[in-house]
Amino acid sequence: MEWVTFVEVLLVVFTVSVIFFSGRGVIVQMRRWRATSERQRIEDALKLLLDYQWQQRPISARMLAADLRLSDTAGLRLVNIMQRQGLLETRGSDLQLTTEGQRAALQMMRAHRLLERYLATEARMPLTKVHREAHRLEHTLSPAEVDRLEADLGYPRRDPHGDPIPGPAGEMPSMQASALTAWELNKPAKIVHLEDEPPLAYAQILAEGLRLGQEIRILEITPQRYVLTDGDNEYRLAPAVAANVFVEALPEPSAAANGLVPLKALAHRQKAEIVALDDACQGFTRRRFLDLGLTPGTVIFPELLNSFGDPRAYRVRGTLIALRDEQASQIWVRPLNAQ
Amino acid sequence: MTEASLTSASDDSRHSTSRLTVKDLLSSAEALRPTLGEHFRDELVNSLYREAESIARRAVRQKDDHHYDLDQKIDRLVTSPIFGLPLMLLLLAAVFWVTIVGANIPSQMLANALFSLEEQGVAAFNWLGLPWWITGFLWNGVFRGLAWVVSVMLPPMAIFFPIFTILEDLGYLPRVAFNLDFLFKKAGAHGKQSLSMAMGFGCNAAGVISTRVIDSPRERLIAILTNNFVPCNGRFPTLIMLATVFVAAAFPPALASFAAAGSVVLVVMIGAFFTLAVSWALSRTILKGEASAFTLELPPYRVPNIGRILYTSLIDRTFFVLMRAVMTAAPAGAVIWVLGNLSVNGMSLAAHIANFLNPLGVLIGLDGVILLAYIIAIPANEIVVPTMLMVYMGAGMMTESPDHNFLYHLLVGQHGWTLLTAVNLMLFSLLHNPCATTILTIYKETNSKKWAIMSVVITLGLAFLITFLTASLARLAGWVS
């Protein structure tokens, strides 16, 4: 029948135009997609190389390919491209970033950590998810946009895991943290950095309930585990996971030693004075607390209990404000004796 | 940035060598900004509060607060584990009962007045000798659609919104949010969502607007997308019709209005269940994330300001919602008239479409006429019942509800309604897509076509899924053929 041929011709015309249509055809789209994914791979390789360089470990093209989950040939092609762009040079089988490559890598790291900071404190994404999202978004920002993001966030110095954020010229804020595995038994410490790679170990750290700014000491070290305490709870970590927790010596007597309790743990109808907002509470939530008048020195009084315990309402400056337990655990108070 | 010189002209002559322009000042401020550190905001707010406190100490003298003790007593009662939730449900039922009973008579009076105006208009047009279709289109179509929406919608809204505003003004509603927050927390949503839900009883568009009190975008979107699961005033007539024909008929007449209010509360609780379930599903799929900062201010109890309440509830809410409904009801009335009066092969267009939709309708335990009524009623849900009755009775225009016995015989006797039809119509009415006004409001509030479309896809998908499941279940169990 004639109309069958007609339909066939139409189909062929349609397919051809879909594939070749200038600017929107499948071929052009594929080329564009390959170009962006190549740029992403270069950017990922830059970060990886910088990491190895800081740890002063050598890296070969084969290791790079394996870490990026590429085939050896694809890894070699990537190295060739980066060499042509002047981002890296080879010494024997070792790969080394050029000055230009280092600058580009730091720029990537800066974008990544600022994005993590934004996602965690402003968009309030769960901490276990920010790394992946930031990894996806970091390839889309121009340096000018990164600068603007930094200004909007108020020039933060650390990302939500405690990693330092490089400045616009690539300068790094100094950091003298040591891994928990290198820390002495029973010596008080403050957690300053929780390594977010590999994600599995990071998820374990978070699941245990450890957080930045927490004051802890090591109770027990065995080949199987590290036992930590913050005075109230005990935390158990495998040594491999404990190596991802970084601590610093306490600058001053610890919060718990000063008789401070989180607002959440304050007894019902016990008057208290707000001493500080937790360091882990940043961005949107912190601004909201401050706007409500939950500033240091303010007297706070847990007045109204929900039948289900959470949220609880507190009287502050004459108004009644309800907070969920998650929020109330971020406010440090000192119980007052009067009343 | 202006380049105006900071120093005045006389200073200029003295210090002609050192000139500081605003531009210089701004650029040096910008250079110093990164050195400020992260906590300068804290210090800023701290010093503001300190300053405000010292001013207040000097200027404000505080007398003993007698209200404080009373407030605490009321607070402990309304948030108590035993009385808190029952009190809330009782209040809700009371508000519905007052709205249903109180709106009856004014609704009737408005309808009588407007429909007699229609008769006179028709008579006048006939006297002028205008062709029948002009008279029919304008008076029986456009005007009747308007009259219907006004008489059905205005009295309940004029009662519901003031009561609602009184509860809001009293300070009771924030306590409801406080009581119910544990549910919303589990669903990954914000406790203040219960405030926008309460608003949704009046009108879902108003409910969507009131989600502005939720300051986190993720939780606000959840509240917007699920607001439609709260039945609004426009859907009450359908629910009340079902309640009176199928439920209240079993009660003595004196209790009928309580039975009606009770069944509406039951439907509302089913709606609340779907709200929480969909919120939970959303916060685990497309709106992934954890419930974030929850801060809720519980204001002191106040004696409501009647003048302000009447103004905000009647002008801001009732009138505003009514105007939007009128704008959409007039064209809908015209469409209904055209469908009811244009005949093809001796059958009205409405009947043709209803026949076409019938297989789909039967599949989900309804019928083609009900689906047609819902399609026509996209602009305004009030006209679902009148449109349905128009098609069932083969009339050329929307008809007023006759008495319940007649209705029962028409629906059950002549058109094969079963208990399944009633239950599924109730569910469909609760779950189906938002009305055009609400969709438009969602688009305006989210500024995104994607979320406006999502709101329709979620609700309509769920409506078809649930009604299909109940219908299949009823058929499998052999309750209906």
XYZ file of N, CA, C and O in Angstrom, chain A residues 145-314:
680
model
N 31.905 33.295 40.098
C 30.738 32.841 40.861
C 31.173 32.274 42.209
O 30.487 32.442 43.219
N 32.336 31.587 42.209
C 32.846 31.049 43.461
C 33.165 32.185 44.431
O 32.833 32.122 45.620
N 33.772 33.257 43.901
C 34.087 34.408 44.761
C 32.815 34.986 45.364
O 32.771 35.375 46.532
N 31.765 35.063 44.522
C 30.516 35.637 45.016
C 29.911 34.742 46.108
O 29.406 35.229 47.112
N 29.999 33.440 45.875
C 29.482 32.491 46.868
C 30.201 32.690 48.198
O 29.589 32.728 49.267
N 31.531 32.860 48.122
C 32.317 33.047 49.335
C 31.865 34.298 50.090
O 31.672 34.271 51.310
N 31.651 35.388 49.338
C 31.220 36.631 49.981
C 29.842 36.451 50.616
O 29.596 36.892 51.738
N 28.928 35.785 49.894
C 27.581 35.589 50.423
C 27.582 34.743 51.686
O 26.735 34.911 52.557
N 28.526 33.811 51.766
C 28.578 32.941 52.943
C 29.296 33.610 54.108
O 29.377 33.038 55.195
N 29.861 34.810 53.856
C 30.558 35.505 54.946
C 31.987 35.022 55.141
O 32.474 34.960 56.260
N 32.672 34.702 54.060
C 34.083 34.291 54.094
C 34.361 33.209 55.131
O 35.106 33.425 56.079
N 33.734 32.049 54.999
C 34.004 30.972 55.943
C 35.424 30.440 55.736
O 35.987 30.562 54.644
N 36.022 29.878 56.802
C 37.392 29.365 56.665
C 37.425 27.861 56.547
O 38.420 27.306 56.117
N 36.340 27.203 56.984
C 36.353 25.736 56.929
C 35.066 25.217 56.326
O 34.014 25.832 56.471
N 35.158 24.061 55.708
C 33.952 23.441 55.176
C 33.266 22.670 56.316
O 33.810 22.577 57.417
N 32.080 22.139 56.065
C 31.340 21.524 57.185
C 32.037 20.312 57.798
O 31.681 19.885 58.893
N 33.080 19.761 57.121
C 33.814 18.647 57.719
C 35.037 19.146 58.474
O 35.788 18.348 59.020
N 35.254 20.490 58.442
C 36.404 21.046 59.133
C 37.624 21.220 58.248
O 38.671 21.649 58.717
N 37.501 20.900 56.945
C 38.626 21.107 56.028
C 38.795 22.593 55.757
O 37.808 23.307 55.617
N 40.059 23.075 55.645
C 40.235 24.492 55.352
C 39.818 24.817 53.919
O 39.959 23.980 53.025
N 39.281 26.012 53.714
C 38.866 26.441 52.374
C 39.953 27.349 51.807
O 40.301 28.357 52.431
N 40.527 27.020 50.628
C 41.572 27.867 50.054
C 41.020 29.250 49.701
O 39.854 29.378 49.326
N 41.865 30.277 49.822
C 41.463 31.624 49.448
C 41.481 31.789 47.947
O 41.855 30.869 47.217
N 41.085 32.983 47.449
C 40.992 33.190 46.003
C 42.335 32.995 45.298
O 42.367 32.626 44.122
N 43.458 33.255 45.969
C 44.756 33.078 45.320
C 45.324 31.695 45.635
O 46.481 31.404 45.334
N 44.544 30.842 46.274
C 45.003 29.483 46.543
C 45.674 29.329 47.890
O 46.166 28.256 48.209
N 45.709 30.398 48.712
C 46.380 30.278 50.007
C 45.498 29.480 50.960
O 44.280 29.572 50.943
N 46.146 28.644 51.797
C 45.397 27.775 52.691
C 45.499 28.276 54.127
O 46.596 28.564 54.599
N 44.384 28.357 54.833
C 44.466 28.652 56.264
C 45.241 27.518 56.958
O 45.066 26.356 56.584
N 46.072 27.866 57.932
C 46.911 26.830 58.535
C 46.055 25.907 59.412
O 45.005 26.285 59.903
N 46.493 24.699 59.599
C 45.748 23.742 60.389
C 46.726 22.765 61.011
O 47.552 22.187 60.324
N 46.671 22.646 62.322
C 47.563 21.676 62.952
C 46.734 20.640 63.701
O 46.781 20.574 64.913
N 46.006 19.872 62.935
C 45.214 18.829 63.583
C 45.948 17.502 63.470
O 46.729 17.290 62.560
N 45.732 16.642 64.452
C 46.307 15.306 64.321
C 45.191 14.283 64.339
O 44.125 14.514 64.928
N 45.458 13.157 63.699
C 44.465 12.096 63.661
C 44.298 11.515 65.066
O 45.224 11.546 65.875
N 43.110 11.002 65.306
C 42.824 10.423 66.617
C 43.792 9.287 66.945
O 44.151 9.060 68.102
N 44.240 8.594 65.890
C 45.143 7.462 66.089
C 46.501 7.918 66.609
O 47.288 7.117 67.119
N 46.810 9.238 66.459
C 48.090 9.751 66.935
C 47.916 10.515 68.252
O 48.816 11.204 68.706
N 46.765 10.420 68.858
C 46.468 11.197 70.066
C 46.672 10.337 71.312
O 46.538 9.114 71.262
N 46.997 11.003 72.426
C 47.268 10.235 73.646
C 45.972 9.843 74.350
O 44.958 10.515 74.227
N 46.099 8.780 75.127
C 44.988 8.308 75.925
C 44.638 9.375 76.969
O 45.529 9.963 77.582
N 43.323 9.633 77.155
C 42.844 10.485 78.246
C 43.177 11.962 78.129
O 42.855 12.732 79.027
N 43.820 12.379 77.043
C 44.132 13.801 76.902
C 42.941 14.491 76.228
O 42.526 14.080 75.138
N 42.352 15.500 76.872
C 41.172 16.144 76.293
C 41.470 16.746 74.919
O 42.549 17.298 74.708
N 40.525 16.616 74.000
C 40.733 17.112 72.641
C 39.431 17.653 72.085
O 38.350 17.333 72.572
N 39.573 18.487 71.048
C 38.396 19.031 70.390
C 38.423 18.549 68.944
O 39.457 18.629 68.280
N 37.305 18.031 68.464
C 37.267 17.539 67.083
C 37.242 18.733 66.138
O 36.396 19.616 66.256
N 38.213 18.782 65.203
C 38.256 19.918 64.288
C 38.005 19.499 62.853
O 37.754 20.330 61.989
N 38.090 18.209 62.586
C 37.926 17.806 61.191
C 37.449 16.366 61.137
O 38.002 15.504 61.810
N 36.417 16.122 60.344
C 35.941 14.757 60.107
C 36.105 14.492 58.614
O 35.431 15.111 57.801
N 37.040 13.631 58.266
C 37.320 13.369 56.851
C 36.093 12.721 56.200
O 35.542 11.765 56.740
N 35.680 13.295 55.050
C 34.447 12.789 54.436
C 34.724 11.792 53.315
O 33.822 11.422 52.572
N 35.962 11.364 53.163
C 36.291 10.317 52.200
C 36.991 9.191 52.948
O 37.908 9.474 53.720
N 36.677 7.959 52.819
C 35.570 7.401 52.029
C 34.225 7.610 52.721
O 34.178 7.702 53.942
N 33.146 7.699 51.926
C 31.826 8.011 52.486
C 31.375 7.015 53.561
O 30.709 7.391 54.513
N 31.776 5.753 53.421
C 31.314 4.735 54.366
C 31.828 5.027 55.772
O 31.082 4.969 56.755
N 33.125 5.380 55.857
C 33.704 5.696 57.161
C 33.067 6.953 57.725
O 32.764 7.044 58.918
N 32.826 7.924 56.851
C 32.239 9.187 57.294
C 30.838 8.947 57.846
O 30.460 9.483 58.897
N 30.069 8.119 57.147
C 28.706 7.806 57.608
C 28.762 7.140 58.983
O 27.916 7.411 59.840
N 29.771 6.305 59.200
C 29.908 5.642 60.501
C 30.189 6.647 61.610
O 29.641 6.558 62.711
N 31.070 7.617 61.275
C 31.410 8.638 62.268
C 30.151 9.413 62.660
O 29.875 9.633 63.833
N 29.375 9.802 61.627
C 28.152 10.567 61.902
C 27.144 9.716 62.657
O 26.456 10.200 63.553
N 27.054 8.446 62.283
C 26.081 7.569 62.929
C 26.409 7.392 64.411
O 25.513 7.271 65.246
N 27.700 7.424 64.739
C 28.092 7.330 66.146
C 27.646 8.564 66.927
O 27.493 8.520 68.137
N 27.460 9.693 66.189
C 27.025 10.923 66.844
C 28.146 11.908 67.092
O 27.970 12.885 67.814
N 29.309 11.661 66.505
C 30.415 12.611 66.674
C 30.193 13.797 65.754
O 29.663 13.677 64.670
N 30.621 14.992 66.220
C 30.449 16.175 65.392
C 31.580 17.153 65.618
O 32.310 17.040 66.614
N 31.693 18.113 64.707
C 32.743 19.121 64.813
C 32.572 19.914 66.096
O 31.453 20.193 66.513
N 33.684 20.279 66.710
C 33.615 21.127 67.894
C 33.375 20.347 69.167
O 33.424 20.902 70.262
N 33.108 19.042 69.045
C 32.833 18.242 70.231
C 34.123 18.023 71.022
O 35.197 17.904 70.445
N 33.983 18.013 72.342
C 35.157 17.817 73.184
C 35.164 16.398 73.714
O 34.203 15.960 74.334
N 36.240 15.698 73.451
C 36.278 14.267 73.771
C 37.636 13.890 74.368
O 38.584 14.676 74.342
N 37.703 12.698 74.917
C 38.998 12.100 75.215
C 38.905 10.603 74.956
O 37.802 10.047 74.923
N 40.081 9.985 74.748
C 40.098 8.560 74.437
C 40.132 7.777 75.740
O 40.980 8.029 76.602
N 39.208 6.834 75.892
C 39.145 6.032 77.123
C 39.972 4.759 77.007
O 40.550 4.287 77.975
N 39.987 4.200 75.799
C 40.543 2.864 75.660
C 40.983 2.667 74.219
O 40.308 3.087 73.289
N 42.159 2.065 74.026
C 42.621 1.737 72.686
C 42.949 0.257 72.638
O 43.767 -0.222 73.427
N 42.321 -0.471 71.763
C 42.671 -1.873 71.532
C 42.862 -2.009 70.022
O 42.458 -1.101 69.271
N 43.454 -3.096 69.564
C 43.609 -3.270 68.109
C 42.260 -3.284 67.392
O 42.188 -3.006 66.210
N 41.194 -3.627 68.125
C 39.894 -3.709 67.466
C 39.152 -2.383 67.450
O 38.398 -2.107 66.552
N 39.365 -1.578 68.502
C 38.519 -0.389 68.566
C 39.112 0.712 69.426
O 40.005 0.484 70.246
N 38.575 1.917 69.177
C 38.858 3.090 70.002
C 37.575 3.419 70.763
O 36.514 3.460 70.159
N 37.676 3.616 72.071
C 36.500 4.036 72.825
C 36.714 5.481 73.264
O 37.717 5.804 73.904
N 35.773 6.366 72.883
C 35.875 7.789 73.224
C 34.729 8.160 74.156
O 33.708 7.485 74.195
N 34.897 9.285 74.839
C 33.771 9.780 75.618
C 33.765 11.301 75.567
O 34.804 11.940 75.409
N 32.558 11.865 75.649
C 32.465 13.321 75.776
C 31.942 13.674 77.160
O 31.472 14.772 77.400
N 32.044 12.710 78.084
C 31.564 12.953 79.438
C 30.220 12.300 79.677
O 29.945 11.815 80.758
N 29.362 12.275 78.644
C 28.043 11.681 78.797
C 27.937 10.339 78.074
O 27.469 9.357 78.623
N 28.346 10.349 76.808
C 28.175 9.154 75.989
C 29.524 8.532 75.655
O 30.546 9.214 75.642
N 29.469 7.256 75.339
C 30.670 6.589 74.843
C 30.512 6.340 73.357
O 29.423 6.067 72.869
N 31.622 6.469 72.628
C 31.599 6.243 71.188
C 32.638 5.188 70.858
O 33.749 5.232 71.374
N 32.272 4.239 70.006
C 33.207 3.188 69.618
C 33.504 3.301 68.139
O 32.591 3.384 67.322
N 34.799 3.318 67.803
C 35.189 3.422 66.400
C 36.238 2.378 66.090
O 37.090 2.066 66.918
N 36.191 1.832 64.886
C 37.260 0.960 64.421
C 38.491 1.831 64.176
O 38.344 3.011 63.833
N 39.709 1.301 64.379
C 40.913 2.119 64.190
C 40.958 2.794 62.823
O 41.357 3.952 62.710
N 40.514 2.079 61.764
C 40.542 2.654 60.419
C 39.629 3.874 60.347
O 39.919 4.844 59.637
N 38.529 3.832 61.076
C 37.608 4.966 61.083
C 38.159 6.081 61.966
O 38.080 7.269 61.626
N 38.768 5.699 63.097
C 39.321 6.695 64.012
C 40.406 7.516 63.328
O 40.612 8.692 63.660
N 41.093 6.929 62.338
C 42.132 7.664 61.616
C 41.536 8.807 60.809
O 42.260 9.710 60.367
N 40.229 8.801 60.607
C 39.572 9.862 59.845
C 39.016 10.975 60.724
O 38.375 11.891 60.244
N 39.230 10.838 62.039
C 38.784 11.881 62.967
C 40.010 12.674 63.403
O 40.987 12.100 63.875
N 39.962 14.001 63.182
C 41.126 14.829 63.509
C 40.814 15.752 64.677
O 39.723 16.322 64.754
N 41.774 15.854 65.582
C 41.522 16.627 66.800
C 42.639 17.625 67.050
O 43.717 17.547 66.463
N 42.321 18.598 67.921
C 43.295 19.594 68.355
C 43.252 19.649 69.866
O 42.243 19.261 70.462
N 44.327 20.166 70.470
C 44.291 20.352 71.916
C 43.256 21.421 72.255
O 42.982 22.312 71.445
N 42.665 21.315 73.450
C 41.653 22.294 73.850
C 42.302 23.638 74.117
O 43.295 23.719 74.828
N 41.751 24.711 73.562
C 42.325 26.030 73.798
C 42.046 26.519 75.217
O 42.810 27.261 75.790
N 40.933 26.105 75.784
C 40.554 26.573 77.122
C 39.788 25.445 77.807
O 39.462 24.465 77.163
N 39.478 25.569 79.098
C 38.717 24.527 79.774
C 37.449 24.181 78.994
O 36.791 25.067 78.454
N 37.103 22.929 78.947
C 36.031 22.473 78.065
C 34.659 22.913 78.564
O 34.465 23.250 79.721
N 33.699 22.917 77.659
C 32.338 23.352 77.967
C 31.729 22.490 79.066
O 31.159 22.997 80.028
N 31.886 21.166 78.910
C 31.279 20.267 79.887
C 31.892 20.479 81.273
O 31.199 20.452 82.281
N 33.241 20.736 81.293
C 33.908 20.938 82.567
C 33.430 22.223 83.233
O 33.483 22.359 84.450
N 32.964 23.186 82.425
C 32.485 24.454 82.968
C 31.074 24.346 83.514
O 30.479 25.355 83.870
N 30.515 23.154 83.510
C 29.160 22.985 84.010
C 28.111 23.390 82.999
O 26.998 23.741 83.355
N 28.471 23.352 81.707
C 27.486 23.700 80.691
C 26.735 22.453 80.247
O 27.291 21.366 80.206
N 25.452 22.624 79.912
C 24.682 21.515 79.352
C 23.992 22.014 78.089
O 23.730 23.202 77.960
N 23.740 21.104 77.154
C 22.926 21.530 76.010
C 21.501 21.802 76.491
O 21.015 21.131 77.400
N 20.859 22.787 75.867
C 19.509 23.194 76.273
C 18.553 22.004 76.302
O 17.670 21.915 77.155
N 18.774 21.066 75.388
C 17.911 19.896 75.291
C 17.920 19.095 76.601
O 16.905 18.547 77.009
N 19.115 19.065 77.262
C 19.253 18.243 78.465
C 18.873 19.006 79.730
O 18.916 18.456 80.822
N 18.517 20.281 79.592
C 18.165 21.086 80.759
C 16.858 20.563 81.365
O 15.910 20.272 80.650
N 16.849 20.423 82.701
C 15.657 19.910 83.366
C 14.481 20.852 83.127
O 14.651 22.055 82.943
N 13.254 20.259 83.119
C 12.074 21.068 82.885
C 11.904 22.092 84.007
O 12.106 21.791 85.171
N 11.541 23.328 83.618
C 11.324 24.431 84.557
C 12.579 24.744 85.373
O 12.496 25.101 86.549
N 13.740 24.582 84.774
C 15.002 24.952 85.421
C 15.557 26.162 84.669
O 15.859 26.093 83.479
N 15.654 27.280 85.367
C 16.134 28.508 84.740
C 17.597 28.349 84.358
O 18.364 27.711 85.077
N 17.999 28.936 83.245
C 19.391 28.827 82.826
C 19.783 30.054 82.023
O 18.921 30.848 81.626
N 21.093 30.186 81.808
C 21.593 31.314 81.041
C 22.274 30.766 79.795
O 23.072 29.821 79.884
N 21.960 31.345 78.656
C 22.599 30.877 77.419
C 24.060 31.313 77.429
O 24.370 32.472 77.723
N 24.974 30.380 77.153
C 26.390 30.712 77.135
C 26.913 30.817 75.705
O 27.639 31.746 75.367
N 26.522 29.875 74.869
C 27.032 29.920 73.497
C 26.157 29.090 72.577
O 25.446 28.185 73.019
N 26.228 29.418 71.294
C 25.629 28.560 70.287
C 26.726 27.620 69.803
O 27.879 28.027 69.661
N 26.367 26.380 69.567
C 27.369 25.396 69.185
C 28.052 25.782 67.867
O 27.435 26.381 66.997
N 29.342 25.413 67.738
C 30.074 25.710 66.508
C 29.477 24.998 65.311
O 29.584 25.463 64.181
N 28.860 23.842 65.561
C 28.302 23.073 64.451
C 27.052 23.742 63.893
O 26.604 23.423 62.801
N 26.497 24.677 64.651
C 25.285 25.368 64.215
C 25.692 26.610 63.440
O 26.204 27.555 64.017
N 25.517 26.573 62.133
C 25.983 27.666 61.292
C 24.885 28.120 60.348
O 23.849 27.494 60.257
N 25.178 29.200 59.630
C 24.297 29.628 58.539
C 22.894 29.960 58.992
O 22.692 30.640 59.997
N 21.937 29.429 58.241
C 20.532 29.773 58.412
C 20.052 29.588 59.855
O 19.456 30.487 60.445
N 20.335 28.409 60.419
C 19.824 28.109 61.757
C 20.394 29.072 62.777
O 19.679 29.568 63.656
N 21.692 29.350 62.676
C 22.334 30.249 63.622
C 21.725 31.644 63.536
O 21.405 32.257 64.546
N 21.521 32.135 62.307
C 20.930 33.463 62.137
C 19.542 33.502 62.746
O 19.145 34.477 63.383
N 18.774 32.413 62.546
C 17.416 32.351 63.072
C 17.429 32.435 64.607
O 16.651 33.157 65.201
N 18.339 31.668 65.232
C 18.467 31.714 66.691
C 18.763 33.132 67.149
O 18.152 33.634 68.097
N 19.728 33.765 66.482
C 20.130 35.110 66.897
C 18.968 36.086 66.734
O 18.713 36.919 67.596
N 18.235 35.941 65.606
C 17.097 36.837 65.380
C 16.060 36.699 66.489
O 15.404 37.665 66.863
N 15.894 35.486 66.986
C 14.898 35.250 68.038
C 15.390 35.744 69.393
O 14.664 35.667 70.376
N 16.621 36.210 69.446
C 17.131 36.737 70.703
C 17.800 35.692 71.573
O 17.964 35.892 72.776
N 18.174 34.553 70.987
C 18.858 33.524 71.762
C 20.354 33.835 71.774
O 21.170 33.070 71.280
N 20.700 34.998 72.335
C 22.093 35.436 72.338
C 22.724 35.092 73.681
O 22.028 34.947 74.683
N 24.078 34.949 73.710
C 24.748 34.641 74.975
C 24.376 35.638 76.062
O 24.262 36.841 75.800
N 24.147 35.149 77.267
C 23.779 36.018 78.380
C 22.288 36.095 78.617
O 21.838 36.608 79.638
N 21.498 35.583 77.684
C 20.045 35.644 77.834
C 19.561 34.544 78.783
O 20.055 33.429 78.755
N 18.583 34.910 79.609
C 18.015 33.911 80.524
C 16.927 33.138 79.786
O 16.106 33.727 79.077
N 16.939 31.830 79.943
C 15.985 30.982 79.229
C 15.346 30.023 80.227
O 15.987 29.581 81.179
N 14.046 29.723 80.015
C 13.293 28.947 80.987
C 12.389 27.952 80.260
O 11.470 28.355 79.551
N 12.651 26.642 80.397
C 11.791 25.658 79.727
C 10.427 25.643 80.398
O 10.314 25.266 81.551
N 9.387 26.063 79.666
C 8.119 26.309 80.328
C 7.035 25.316 79.942
O 6.223 24.909 80.764
N 7.017 24.927 78.667
C 5.880 24.132 78.218
C 6.390 22.862 77.559
O 7.205 22.904 76.658
N 5.849 21.723 78.062
C 6.289 20.430 77.547
C 5.224 19.921 76.590
O 4.043 19.995 76.862
N 5.652 19.402 75.451
C 4.713 18.763 74.544
C 4.388 17.368 75.073
O 5.219 16.746 75.723
N 3.184 16.885 74.772
C 2.824 15.560 75.283
C 3.776 14.489 74.764
O 3.897 13.427 75.329
N 4.451 14.782 73.646
C 5.343 13.783 73.082
C 6.807 14.147 73.342
O 7.709 13.605 72.725
N 7.021 15.125 74.260
C 8.379 15.460 74.670
C 9.095 16.408 73.723
O 9.953 17.155 74.136
N 8.744 16.375 72.478
C 9.437 17.171 71.475
C 8.397 17.761 70.556
O 7.540 17.022 70.078
N 8.384 19.051 70.292
C 9.261 20.111 70.764
C 8.915 20.573 72.178
O 7.870 20.216 72.710
N 9.818 21.392 72.743
C 9.569 21.986 74.043
C 9.546 23.504 73.842
O 10.238 24.030 72.983
N 8.736 24.193 74.651
C 8.654 25.647 74.494
C 9.413 26.326 75.626
O 9.305 25.925 76.787
N 10.197 27.338 75.280
C 11.040 28.039 76.240
C 10.619 29.493 76.313
O 10.262 30.094 75.298
